[in-house]
Structures are given as structure tokens and as C-alpha cells.
Amino acid sequence: MEKLKITGGNQLFGEIAVCGAKNAAVAIIPAALLVDGVCRIENIPDIKDVRLIIDMLVQLGARVTYIDDTTIEVDSSNLKTCIAPASLASKMRASYYLLGALLGRMNRAEVSLPGGCNFGTRPIDLHEKGFRAMGANVEITDGIVYAQAQKLCGATIYLDTVSVGATINIMLAAVLAKGKTIIENAAKEPHIVDVANFLNAMGANVRGAGTDVIRITGVEKMRGGSYSIIPDQIEAGTFMLLAAAAGGEVLVRNIIPRHMNCLTSKLEEMGVNITEYDDSIRIERNGKLRGTSVRTMPYPGFPTDLQPQIVALLSTVDGKSTVDENVWDNRFQYVEQLQNMGADICVSGKRASICGQKLHGAQVTATDLRAGAALIIAGAAAQGVTEISSPHYIDRGYSDIERRLRSIGVKIERIFEAD
Ligand code: EPZ
């Protein structure tokens, strides 16, 4: 059995660079299917979810060339099918972007319902609402989504819930549609803006990304080009929270500081010293920290994808804290693992109430990607040894994690035990 073994209790020092944004890459790579030409995509993170989505493009007939570990060229001139490989698509959430891209390019798509982290129901009704509004017929049979249209036509679509996936998927379907599409109550995450910038770099006409109204005017065709993906806001936040929990002084490099504002202000409230530079943030934690309250919200609110990680930090600081999860209906499943390490956390409905104290090492299991990251943070802060099973969840979103964390002083190694 594969585990990550962490010996906690020492402070961290040094610099760590952040990779390209996972949740931008898993949308931008399928978006290349809309382009009848070659797209060069740089700064992609070398993680499992990216390799999986690339495999799916290849099976659809795109030609993908690795220029180096973080740069690919995608040629979608000769796609051979609009049927996504079900065995791969059901393994991750972002495979739903193949729906918008294939529908937009070929007026037809067959994609299995997405998989991905299981923390509550993960519907795609808003994606379907957008495709139907543009004239597509959408049916779900035996776990496969069948979508087709004569020709997609622009429409005005109001998203009842702010949804990252639905916002991006509707954008993908709309860029080659006839006429204008307006997405109201759109999500505003940095990766939404990154996908819109990629589409515009390839000849699309997308305006307003980053606000709650996005206007897309359909174009006849999209051309090839080059694009570099933004740094990962969630990976950056994970490293900032790790440094705050373990203590010491760490420079988190290759980031966009304004994307971190909600976390930066929370950490300052807690007593962490933070210095912002053009493309990096220095985290200094020497003394005791104070508890605080956190409410996850769509961007620019506190990101739900940093919720497990900040719960891990709050479990180790003196005082009482609360964390409200307002985006997902069941994203506290990992708390049990932190309780195995001595954390005093009580979950009731949307709220986790925390009474911080010293944690001790334990045998724990990652239950999803960000829960795994939370266990690394708790393990680095705890006294003793923590062994994390199911590290494959962590590998879905954090590349080369042991080597990178060792570079700032985390005592971490990957071990393989006979089952
Ligand atoms: C994206 O998931 C991210 N995944 C998630 O990150 C992230 O937690 C989430 O956005 C919120 O920021 C990717 O980008 C691949 P949503 P997504 O649609 O698009 C409801 C990670 O750790 N909803 O914004 O699936 C839904 O139930 C992952 O990197 C509908 O009701 O999230 C949820 O309550 C985990 N109907 C809320 O909207 C729909 O059709 C937000 O979901 C779609 C969503």
C-alpha cells in the first residue's frame, strides 16, 4: 500500500513555486477541441487529472504533442468522434467540459456523467439548462449524456446557482454558436477569466469574464495560437496555510497576490505576518495564532477548495473557530481523519466548530484531493509521525508533492508497504 509519511513538529524555511492552475488547465485543454488548428498551451500542471483529460482528447482524434513537462501543442483539425471514452470520463469531474467543447465544435457530444471528488451531490442541471437554451437536445441515459443540435444559437441564460462548471461549459458551447449568448449570475473565479482569455486568444469574442454577466458573440471559426495558464490559486493557498500551520518563514512564488486576498486577510486576522510582492507572498509565523471564523463563498469569497486546509490550520491554533461550508452540501467528511490526530472539531449542518490544540501523528486516509492536502498540513504541524493512505487523491492536484515540500523543510516521503 502506498502512503505519504510525514514527521511533524519542525518549522519550514525557504521558497516554493506554484504550478499552473489545475481548474483552468482541465477546462482550457478540452477548449482546444473548438479550434481548427494548433493550440500551444504553456504552464500546465503535471498532474493526474491533466494527463487524464489529455488522454481523452487523443482518443477523440486530437493530436497532442508534449513540448516539455508543462507545455503541449494540441491539433484538433481532424477530430474523429464526438463520443468521449466512458472509462476515462467517469474518473474525473472536469470531463463534463467535453460536452460544451464537442457540442460547440461538432453539434454533438456523448460524454459519461462526471466522476471526481465525492462530497455531496454534484448535479449538471445548470449545464443542461444552458445547452437546451441554445437549442440542443440533451438526454441522460444509463449514465451517458447525449447532446446534439442542428446549430447552436445564442441565448440568455440565468444560472440559479453560481456554478464554475456551468459558466465555463456554456462559454465553450457559445463561442461558435450563431448570435450572442449572455450568462447571468456567472461564476467569477480566476480560472473562469483564464478560460475566457484562452478562448479570445484563439479568436473567440468573450467579454465580461470575472463579472457576473458574461457576453459571448459567436464567431465562424477559431484559429490556433499560444496561451500560458495562470498560477494555481488553490495550490498557492495550500502552501500558505501549510507555512502558517508549521511555522517558520516561507516565500510562495509564482502567484497572483490579488487572487489570494480573502486568504491573506484571514491569515493576518489570525496573527500571521504576510508580505506581498509582485508575484509572490512571504508567510512568517513565529508566535501563537488566534482562532477566527470562515465562510466559504464563490469568488471573491473564501474558496471552498481551501476549506479543509484552513480547518486543519485552525485545529492547531489556540482558541475557538468556526468554518461554514456554503458551496457543497457534504464537504466535512475528512474531519474524522483530523479527529484521529486529536483535533477537537464538531460538525453540525454547514458549520464546523473547532477548539484548537496540539495534534499528534496518526494513521489517516485521504478522502479527496483537498482533504488529502489538509492531512499534509495537519501532519506537518503535529508532534510525531502521520501516515496518509490513498495519496493518489493528492496526486490528482499537486504535482511532485514530496520533493517540493521537502525543499521547504517538510519531513515527508512516499512509502510502499506490502498489503
Ligand atoms: C469546480 O467544481 C471545481 N472543480 C471544484 O474544485 C470547486 O470546488 C467548485 O468548482 C467550486 O469552486 C473543477 O473546476 C474541476 P460548481 P464544479 O459547479 O464546477 C451546484 C477541486 O478541489 N451546481 O461551481 O463541479 C453544486 O452542487 C475541486 O479542485 C448545481 O446545482 O462546481 C454546488 O453546490 C473540488 N447544478 C455549486 O453549484 C449544476 O449544474 C457549485 O458547483 C452545477 C453545480
Short mmCIF file of C-alpha atoms and ligand atoms in Angstrom, two decimals:
data_model
loop_
_atom_site.label_atom_id
_atom_site.label_comp_id
_atom_site.label_asym_id
_atom_site.label_seq_id
_atom_site.Cartn_x
_atom_site.Cartn_y
_atom_site.Cartn_z
CA MET A 1 0.00 0.00 0.00
CA GLU A 2 1.26 3.48 -0.92
CA LYS A 3 1.37 6.17 1.79
CA LEU A 4 2.81 9.61 2.42
CA LYS A 5 4.78 9.54 5.68
CA ILE A 6 5.23 12.88 7.45
CA THR A 7 7.26 13.57 10.61
CA GLY A 8 5.85 16.78 12.02
CA GLY A 9 6.91 19.43 14.52
CA ASN A 10 9.65 21.35 12.70
CA GLN A 11 9.39 24.85 11.25
CA LEU A 12 9.61 25.49 7.49
CA PHE A 13 12.02 27.80 5.67
CA GLY A 14 12.72 28.55 2.02
CA GLU A 15 10.88 29.17 -1.25
CA ILE A 16 8.27 27.11 -3.11
CA ALA A 17 6.96 27.82 -6.63
CA VAL A 18 3.32 27.31 -7.55
CA CYS A 19 2.37 25.38 -10.71
CA GLY A 20 -0.26 26.23 -13.33
CA ALA A 21 -3.90 26.21 -12.20
CA LYS A 22 -5.48 22.74 -12.26
CA ASN A 23 -9.03 24.03 -12.64
CA ALA A 24 -8.01 26.28 -15.52
CA ALA A 25 -5.99 23.55 -17.27
CA VAL A 26 -8.76 20.92 -17.14
CA ALA A 27 -11.04 23.40 -18.93
CA ILE A 28 -8.56 25.01 -21.34
CA ILE A 29 -7.27 21.69 -22.70
CA PRO A 30 -10.80 20.49 -23.73
CA ALA A 31 -11.45 24.03 -25.06
CA ALA A 32 -8.71 23.39 -27.63
CA LEU A 33 -11.18 20.98 -29.32
CA LEU A 34 -13.04 24.09 -30.53
CA VAL A 35 -10.00 25.23 -32.53
CA ASP A 36 -9.49 24.02 -36.09
CA GLY A 37 -5.73 24.37 -35.81
CA VAL A 38 -2.84 24.06 -33.35
CA CYS A 39 -3.01 25.47 -29.81
CA ARG A 40 0.21 25.77 -27.79
CA ILE A 41 -0.66 25.67 -24.09
CA GLU A 42 2.07 26.54 -21.55
CA ASN A 43 2.37 26.28 -17.74
CA ILE A 44 0.08 23.26 -17.48
CA PRO A 45 0.47 21.40 -14.15
CA ASP A 46 1.94 17.89 -14.46
CA ILE A 47 -0.85 16.14 -12.52
CA LYS A 48 -3.05 13.09 -13.00
CA ASP A 49 -6.22 15.00 -13.91
CA VAL A 50 -4.40 16.84 -16.70
CA ARG A 51 -2.88 13.64 -18.08
CA LEU A 52 -6.37 12.06 -18.00
CA ILE A 53 -8.04 14.88 -19.94
CA ILE A 54 -5.19 14.80 -22.49
CA ASP A 55 -5.75 11.05 -22.96
CA MET A 56 -9.42 11.76 -23.65
CA LEU A 57 -8.56 14.36 -26.31
CA VAL A 58 -6.25 11.88 -28.03
CA GLN A 59 -9.00 9.27 -28.12
CA LEU A 60 -11.30 11.86 -29.71
CA GLY A 61 -8.79 12.31 -32.53
CA ALA A 62 -6.82 15.36 -31.39
CA ARG A 63 -3.06 15.19 -31.87
CA VAL A 64 -1.28 16.17 -28.63
CA THR A 65 2.48 16.78 -28.57
CA TYR A 66 4.40 17.28 -25.31
CA ILE A 67 6.91 20.09 -25.86
CA ASP A 68 8.14 19.76 -22.26
CA ASP A 69 6.66 18.75 -18.86
CA THR A 70 4.43 21.83 -18.74
CA THR A 71 3.88 22.67 -22.43
CA ILE A 72 1.73 20.86 -25.00
CA GLU A 73 0.54 21.50 -28.54
CA VAL A 74 -2.99 20.34 -29.38
CA ASP A 75 -4.07 19.94 -33.03
CA SER A 76 -7.84 19.41 -33.26
CA SER A 77 -8.01 19.78 -37.06
CA ASN A 78 -9.14 16.20 -37.62
CA LEU A 79 -11.35 15.01 -34.77
CA LYS A 80 -12.64 11.51 -35.41
CA THR A 81 -15.54 11.16 -32.97
CA CYS A 82 -17.76 13.08 -30.55
CA ILE A 83 -18.02 10.11 -28.17
CA ALA A 84 -15.79 10.56 -25.13
CA PRO A 85 -14.18 7.36 -23.71
CA ALA A 86 -16.53 6.47 -20.80
CA SER A 87 -13.83 4.60 -18.87
CA LEU A 88 -11.80 7.83 -18.59
CA ALA A 89 -14.59 10.42 -18.43
CA SER A 90 -16.20 8.82 -15.39
CA LYS A 91 -12.94 9.19 -13.43
CA MET A 92 -12.97 12.96 -13.07
CA ARG A 93 -15.35 15.87 -12.70
CA ALA A 94 -13.92 18.09 -15.44
CA SER A 95 -14.73 15.59 -18.20
CA TYR A 96 -18.03 17.46 -18.45
CA TYR A 97 -16.16 20.21 -20.33
CA LEU A 98 -16.00 17.79 -23.28
CA LEU A 99 -19.78 18.29 -23.58
CA GLY A 100 -19.53 22.02 -24.21
CA ALA A 101 -16.48 21.74 -26.45
CA LEU A 102 -17.77 18.87 -28.64
CA LEU A 103 -21.27 20.34 -28.84
CA GLY A 104 -19.79 23.67 -29.84
CA ARG A 105 -17.44 22.21 -32.46
CA MET A 106 -19.44 19.21 -33.82
CA ASN A 107 -23.04 19.96 -32.73
CA ARG A 108 -23.00 16.60 -30.96
CA ALA A 109 -21.47 15.08 -27.83
CA GLU A 110 -21.71 11.82 -25.89
CA VAL A 111 -19.98 12.01 -22.51
CA SER A 112 -20.49 9.86 -19.41
CA LEU A 113 -21.67 11.65 -16.28
CA PRO A 114 -18.60 13.02 -14.50
CA GLY A 115 -16.83 11.40 -11.55
CA GLY A 116 -14.50 13.30 -9.26
CA CYS A 117 -14.40 14.01 -5.56
CA ASN A 118 -17.45 12.81 -3.68
CA PHE A 119 -18.56 15.46 -1.21
CA GLY A 120 -22.25 15.74 -1.85
CA THR A 121 -24.43 15.72 -4.93
CA ARG A 122 -22.69 17.10 -7.99
CA PRO A 123 -25.51 17.80 -10.49
CA ILE A 124 -25.10 19.18 -14.00
CA ASP A 125 -28.65 20.53 -14.39
CA LEU A 126 -27.35 24.09 -15.00
CA HIS A 127 -25.05 22.84 -17.76
CA GLU A 128 -28.05 21.11 -19.37
CA LYS A 129 -30.17 24.28 -18.93
CA GLY A 130 -27.58 26.28 -20.87
CA PHE A 131 -27.23 23.78 -23.71
CA ARG A 132 -31.02 23.45 -24.09
CA ALA A 133 -31.42 27.26 -24.10
CA MET A 134 -29.04 27.33 -27.09
CA GLY A 135 -31.19 24.79 -28.93
CA ALA A 136 -29.55 21.49 -28.05
CA ASN A 137 -31.46 18.33 -27.23
CA VAL A 138 -29.93 16.85 -24.04
CA GLU A 139 -30.79 13.44 -22.60
CA ILE A 140 -29.14 11.28 -19.97
CA THR A 141 -29.45 7.52 -20.41
CA ASP A 142 -27.56 4.90 -18.41
CA GLY A 143 -25.11 7.45 -17.10
CA ILE A 144 -24.25 8.88 -20.51
CA VAL A 145 -25.14 12.47 -21.51
CA TYR A 146 -26.30 12.67 -25.15
CA ALA A 147 -26.39 16.21 -26.56
CA GLN A 148 -27.00 17.35 -30.12
CA ALA A 149 -28.18 20.38 -32.09
CA GLN A 150 -28.74 21.42 -35.68
CA LYS A 151 -26.82 24.61 -34.94
CA LEU A 152 -26.44 26.19 -31.52
CA CYS A 153 -27.98 29.66 -31.28
CA GLY A 154 -27.08 32.35 -28.73
CA ALA A 155 -29.39 32.69 -25.72
CA THR A 156 -29.63 34.48 -22.37
CA ILE A 157 -29.06 32.03 -19.53
CA TYR A 158 -29.50 32.82 -15.83
CA LEU A 159 -27.62 30.46 -13.51
CA ASP A 160 -29.84 29.77 -10.49
CA THR A 161 -26.70 28.81 -8.52
CA VAL A 162 -23.25 30.34 -9.12
CA SER A 163 -21.52 27.44 -10.87
CA VAL A 164 -17.92 27.34 -12.11
CA GLY A 165 -18.53 24.33 -14.33
CA ALA A 166 -21.77 25.54 -15.85
CA THR A 167 -20.31 29.01 -16.53
CA ILE A 168 -17.31 27.53 -18.36
CA ASN A 169 -19.30 24.84 -20.20
CA ILE A 170 -21.81 27.34 -21.55
CA MET A 171 -18.94 29.61 -22.66
CA LEU A 172 -17.40 26.67 -24.56
CA ALA A 173 -20.68 25.85 -26.30
CA ALA A 174 -21.34 29.53 -27.15
CA VAL A 175 -18.10 30.66 -28.83
CA LEU A 176 -19.02 29.11 -32.23
CA ALA A 177 -22.81 29.42 -31.81
CA LYS A 178 -24.91 31.68 -34.06
CA GLY A 179 -25.51 35.04 -32.36
CA LYS A 180 -24.95 36.32 -28.83
CA THR A 181 -25.10 34.38 -25.56
CA ILE A 182 -25.40 36.12 -22.19
CA ILE A 183 -24.62 34.24 -18.98
CA GLU A 184 -26.15 35.94 -15.94
CA ASN A 185 -25.13 35.19 -12.34
CA ALA A 186 -21.90 33.77 -13.79
CA ALA A 187 -19.08 32.49 -11.59
CA LYS A 188 -16.08 34.88 -11.30
CA GLU A 189 -13.20 32.59 -10.26
CA PRO A 190 -9.72 33.35 -11.68
CA HIS A 191 -9.89 30.19 -13.80
CA ILE A 192 -13.11 31.46 -15.44
CA VAL A 193 -11.19 34.54 -16.61
CA ASP A 194 -8.30 32.33 -17.72
CA VAL A 195 -10.56 30.17 -19.91
CA ALA A 196 -12.13 33.31 -21.46
CA ASN A 197 -8.67 34.75 -22.15
CA PHE A 198 -7.62 31.48 -23.79
CA LEU A 199 -10.74 31.45 -25.99
CA ASN A 200 -10.16 35.08 -27.03
CA ALA A 201 -6.50 34.31 -27.80
CA MET A 202 -7.82 31.69 -30.24
CA GLY A 203 -10.17 34.12 -31.95
CA ALA A 204 -13.36 33.96 -29.85
CA ASN A 205 -15.32 37.00 -28.63
CA VAL A 206 -15.92 36.66 -24.88
CA ARG A 207 -16.48 39.77 -22.77
CA GLY A 208 -17.16 40.30 -19.08
CA ALA A 209 -15.44 37.21 -17.63
CA GLY A 210 -14.70 37.92 -13.98
CA THR A 211 -18.01 39.73 -13.57
CA ASP A 212 -21.41 38.11 -13.05
CA VAL A 213 -22.50 38.83 -16.65
CA ILE A 214 -20.50 37.26 -19.48
CA ARG A 215 -21.35 38.10 -23.11
CA ILE A 216 -20.20 35.78 -25.91
CA THR A 217 -20.64 36.67 -29.59
CA GLY A 218 -20.33 33.59 -31.77
CA VAL A 219 -17.60 33.53 -34.44
CA GLU A 220 -17.39 31.39 -37.58
CA LYS A 221 -14.12 29.70 -36.74
CA MET A 222 -11.33 29.80 -34.16
CA ARG A 223 -7.66 29.87 -35.14
CA GLY A 224 -4.62 28.35 -33.46
CA GLY A 225 -2.35 30.28 -31.13
CA SER A 226 -0.42 30.22 -27.85
CA TYR A 227 -1.53 30.65 -24.25
CA SER A 228 0.02 30.34 -20.79
CA ILE A 229 -2.13 29.19 -17.87
CA ILE A 230 -2.32 31.31 -14.68
CA PRO A 231 -0.77 30.13 -11.38
CA ASP A 232 -2.95 27.91 -9.20
CA GLN A 233 -4.78 29.98 -6.55
CA ILE A 234 -5.66 26.85 -4.55
CA GLU A 235 -2.16 25.36 -4.60
CA ALA A 236 -0.80 28.75 -3.52
CA GLY A 237 -3.32 28.91 -0.68
CA THR A 238 -2.47 25.36 0.38
CA PHE A 239 1.21 26.26 0.72
CA MET A 240 0.39 29.49 2.59
CA LEU A 241 -1.74 27.54 5.09
CA LEU A 242 0.98 24.88 5.44
CA ALA A 243 3.56 27.54 6.33
CA ALA A 244 1.18 29.15 8.82
CA ALA A 245 0.47 25.79 10.49
CA ALA A 246 4.07 24.54 10.73
CA GLY A 247 5.59 27.93 11.49
CA GLY A 248 8.79 29.47 10.12
CA GLU A 249 9.21 31.69 7.06
CA VAL A 250 8.27 30.62 3.53
CA LEU A 251 8.16 32.57 0.25
CA VAL A 252 5.36 31.24 -2.01
CA ARG A 253 6.46 32.18 -5.54
CA ASN A 254 4.85 32.43 -8.99
CA ILE A 255 1.42 33.57 -7.83
CA ILE A 256 -1.02 36.42 -8.46
CA PRO A 257 -1.32 38.01 -4.98
CA ARG A 258 -4.72 39.62 -5.56
CA HIS A 259 -6.20 36.14 -6.18
CA MET A 260 -5.22 35.33 -2.56
CA ASN A 261 -6.81 38.41 -0.91
CA CYS A 262 -9.52 36.51 1.02
CA LEU A 263 -6.96 34.08 2.49
CA THR A 264 -4.33 36.75 3.09
CA SER A 265 -6.75 38.82 5.17
CA LYS A 266 -7.86 35.75 7.17
CA LEU A 267 -4.27 34.78 7.97
CA GLU A 268 -3.47 38.36 9.05
CA GLU A 269 -6.55 38.29 11.31
CA MET A 270 -5.03 35.18 12.92
CA GLY A 271 -1.67 36.86 13.53
CA VAL A 272 0.38 35.59 10.57
CA ASN A 273 2.88 38.14 9.17
CA ILE A 274 2.36 38.50 5.41
CA THR A 275 4.40 40.46 2.87
CA GLU A 276 3.14 40.75 -0.71
CA TYR A 277 5.43 41.21 -3.73
CA ASP A 278 4.58 41.39 -7.46
CA ASP A 279 4.36 37.63 -7.97
CA SER A 280 4.97 36.12 -4.54
CA ILE A 281 3.85 36.25 -0.89
CA ARG A 282 6.06 35.76 2.20
CA ILE A 283 4.45 33.93 5.14
CA GLU A 284 6.05 34.36 8.59
CA ARG A 285 4.60 32.63 11.62
CA ASN A 286 6.67 32.71 14.81
CA GLY A 287 4.32 33.06 17.79
CA LYS A 288 0.84 31.94 18.74
CA LEU A 289 -2.07 32.46 16.35
CA ARG A 290 -5.67 33.39 17.13
CA GLY A 291 -8.78 31.48 16.02
CA THR A 292 -11.22 33.08 13.54
CA SER A 293 -14.43 32.45 11.61
CA VAL A 294 -14.55 31.49 7.93
CA ARG A 295 -17.46 31.28 5.44
CA THR A 296 -16.80 29.66 2.06
CA MET A 297 -18.37 31.54 -0.86
CA PRO A 298 -17.93 31.80 -4.63
CA TYR A 299 -15.02 34.04 -5.67
CA PRO A 300 -14.02 36.62 -4.46
CA GLY A 301 -15.18 34.97 -1.22
CA PHE A 302 -13.17 32.37 0.67
CA PRO A 303 -12.69 29.39 -1.71
CA THR A 304 -14.38 26.13 -0.77
CA ASP A 305 -11.26 24.39 -2.15
CA LEU A 306 -9.25 25.83 0.76
CA GLN A 307 -11.83 24.87 3.38
CA PRO A 308 -10.28 21.54 4.51
CA GLN A 309 -6.83 23.15 4.61
CA ILE A 310 -7.88 26.07 6.84
CA VAL A 311 -9.80 23.70 9.13
CA ALA A 312 -6.52 21.81 9.57
CA LEU A 313 -4.72 25.05 10.49
CA LEU A 314 -7.49 26.20 12.86
CA SER A 315 -7.36 22.80 14.59
CA THR A 316 -3.83 23.63 15.74
CA VAL A 317 -4.21 27.22 16.98
CA ASP A 318 -5.41 28.35 20.43
CA GLY A 319 -9.00 29.40 20.76
CA LYS A 320 -12.32 28.69 19.15
CA SER A 321 -13.04 28.96 15.41
CA THR A 322 -15.95 28.22 13.08
CA VAL A 323 -15.95 27.31 9.40
CA ASP A 324 -19.20 27.42 7.38
CA GLU A 325 -19.26 25.45 4.10
CA ASN A 326 -21.76 27.26 1.87
CA VAL A 327 -20.91 25.77 -1.56
CA TRP A 328 -21.05 21.98 -1.12
CA ASP A 329 -23.57 20.10 0.96
CA ASN A 330 -21.22 17.48 2.38
CA ARG A 331 -17.61 18.64 2.45
CA PHE A 332 -16.66 17.75 6.03
CA GLN A 333 -16.16 14.01 5.56
CA TYR A 334 -12.40 14.41 6.17
CA VAL A 335 -12.96 15.81 9.72
CA GLU A 336 -12.95 12.28 11.13
CA GLN A 337 -9.36 11.89 9.95
CA LEU A 338 -8.30 15.08 11.73
CA GLN A 339 -10.09 13.84 14.87
CA ASN A 340 -7.86 10.73 14.71
CA MET A 341 -4.98 13.19 15.14
CA GLY A 342 -6.58 14.71 18.24
CA ALA A 343 -8.43 17.59 16.60
CA ASP A 344 -11.43 18.91 18.57
CA ILE A 345 -13.96 19.59 15.80
CA CYS A 346 -17.74 19.34 15.98
CA VAL A 347 -19.70 19.38 12.70
CA SER A 348 -23.36 20.37 12.69
CA GLY A 349 -25.01 21.00 9.32
CA LYS A 350 -22.93 23.53 7.35
CA ARG A 351 -20.75 24.51 10.34
CA ALA A 352 -17.57 23.03 11.77
CA SER A 353 -16.85 24.34 15.29
CA ILE A 354 -13.18 23.99 16.23
CA CYS A 355 -11.31 24.20 19.52
CA GLY A 356 -7.64 24.35 18.62
CA GLN A 357 -4.98 22.22 20.29
CA LYS A 358 -1.74 20.27 19.74
CA LEU A 359 -2.24 17.43 17.28
CA HIS A 360 -0.42 14.09 17.30
CA GLY A 361 0.59 11.88 14.38
CA ALA A 362 -1.74 9.05 13.31
CA GLN A 363 -2.65 6.64 10.50
CA VAL A 364 -5.13 8.58 8.31
CA THR A 365 -6.70 8.31 4.86
CA ALA A 366 -7.19 10.97 2.19
CA THR A 367 -10.89 11.02 1.19
CA ASP A 368 -10.49 13.53 -1.64
CA LEU A 369 -7.95 15.88 -3.17
CA ARG A 370 -8.18 18.86 -0.79
CA ALA A 371 -8.85 16.65 2.23
CA GLY A 372 -5.52 15.00 1.46
CA ALA A 373 -3.85 18.41 1.38
CA ALA A 374 -5.41 19.17 4.77
CA LEU A 375 -3.88 16.00 6.22
CA ILE A 376 -0.45 17.03 4.98
CA ILE A 377 -0.87 20.37 6.77
CA ALA A 378 -2.04 18.68 9.97
CA GLY A 379 0.80 16.14 9.75
CA ALA A 380 3.44 18.86 9.33
CA ALA A 381 2.12 20.69 12.42
CA ALA A 382 1.53 17.59 14.59
CA GLN A 383 4.01 16.01 17.01
CA GLY A 384 5.09 12.60 15.75
CA VAL A 385 4.56 10.60 12.56
CA THR A 386 1.49 10.71 10.32
CA GLU A 387 0.94 8.22 7.50
CA ILE A 388 -1.59 9.19 4.82
CA SER A 389 -3.16 6.37 2.80
CA SER A 390 -4.74 6.91 -0.66
CA PRO A 391 -2.22 9.62 -1.66
CA HIS A 392 -3.42 9.20 -5.25
CA TYR A 393 -6.12 11.74 -4.43
CA ILE A 394 -3.37 14.26 -3.61
CA ASP A 395 -1.51 13.44 -6.83
CA ARG A 396 -4.63 14.45 -8.79
CA GLY A 397 -3.99 18.08 -7.96
CA TYR A 398 -0.45 18.52 -6.62
CA SER A 399 2.49 17.50 -8.80
CA ASP A 400 5.72 16.06 -7.38
CA ILE A 401 4.44 16.97 -3.92
CA GLU A 402 7.05 15.26 -1.72
CA ARG A 403 10.06 16.78 -3.48
CA ARG A 404 8.55 20.26 -3.48
CA LEU A 405 7.55 20.14 0.19
CA ARG A 406 10.94 18.71 1.23
CA SER A 407 12.53 21.80 -0.38
CA ILE A 408 10.99 23.98 2.36
CA GLY A 409 11.78 21.54 5.17
CA VAL A 410 8.76 19.24 5.44
CA LYS A 411 9.94 15.76 6.53
CA ILE A 412 7.87 13.81 4.01
CA GLU A 413 8.44 10.66 1.99
CA ARG A 414 6.33 8.25 -0.09
CA ILE A 415 6.47 4.69 1.30
CA PHE A 416 5.23 1.44 -0.12
CA GLU A 417 4.09 -1.24 2.33
CA ALA A 418 3.15 -4.84 1.48
CA ASP A 419 -0.66 -5.04 1.58
C1 EPZ B 1 -15.45 23.36 -9.61
O1 EPZ B 1 -16.36 22.28 -9.47
C2 EPZ B 1 -14.11 22.85 -9.13
N1 EPZ B 1 -13.69 21.72 -9.96
C3 EPZ B 1 -14.19 22.42 -7.66
O2 EPZ B 1 -12.84 22.14 -7.26
C4 EPZ B 1 -14.71 23.57 -6.81
O3 EPZ B 1 -14.95 23.09 -5.50
C5 EPZ B 1 -16.01 24.14 -7.39
O4 EPZ B 1 -15.82 24.48 -8.78
C6 EPZ B 1 -16.45 25.41 -6.66
O5 EPZ B 1 -15.45 26.39 -6.75
C7 EPZ B 1 -13.19 21.98 -11.18
O6 EPZ B 1 -13.06 23.12 -11.59
C8 EPZ B 1 -12.76 20.79 -11.99
P1 EPZ B 1 -19.77 24.27 -9.26
P2 EPZ B 1 -17.83 22.37 -10.14
O7 EPZ B 1 -20.50 23.93 -10.49
O8 EPZ B 1 -17.75 23.12 -11.39
C9 EPZ B 1 -24.12 23.37 -7.64
C10 EPZ B 1 -11.02 20.88 -6.56
O9 EPZ B 1 -10.72 20.53 -5.40
N2 EPZ B 1 -24.42 23.03 -9.02
O10 EPZ B 1 -19.19 25.64 -9.10
O11 EPZ B 1 -18.40 21.00 -10.14
C11 EPZ B 1 -23.19 22.35 -6.97
O12 EPZ B 1 -23.93 21.27 -6.43
C12 EPZ B 1 -12.46 20.78 -7.00
O13 EPZ B 1 -10.20 21.35 -7.40
C13 EPZ B 1 -25.75 22.78 -9.38
O14 EPZ B 1 -26.66 22.83 -8.54
O15 EPZ B 1 -18.59 23.22 -9.02
C14 EPZ B 1 -22.51 23.18 -5.91
O16 EPZ B 1 -23.34 23.22 -4.77
C15 EPZ B 1 -13.32 20.12 -5.95
N3 EPZ B 1 -26.04 22.47 -10.67
C16 EPZ B 1 -22.43 24.58 -6.52
O17 EPZ B 1 -23.37 24.59 -7.61
C17 EPZ B 1 -25.06 22.41 -11.64
O18 EPZ B 1 -25.38 22.13 -12.81
C18 EPZ B 1 -21.07 24.94 -7.08
O19 EPZ B 1 -20.71 23.93 -8.01
C19 EPZ B 1 -23.72 22.65 -11.26
C20 EPZ B 1 -23.43 22.98 -9.96
#
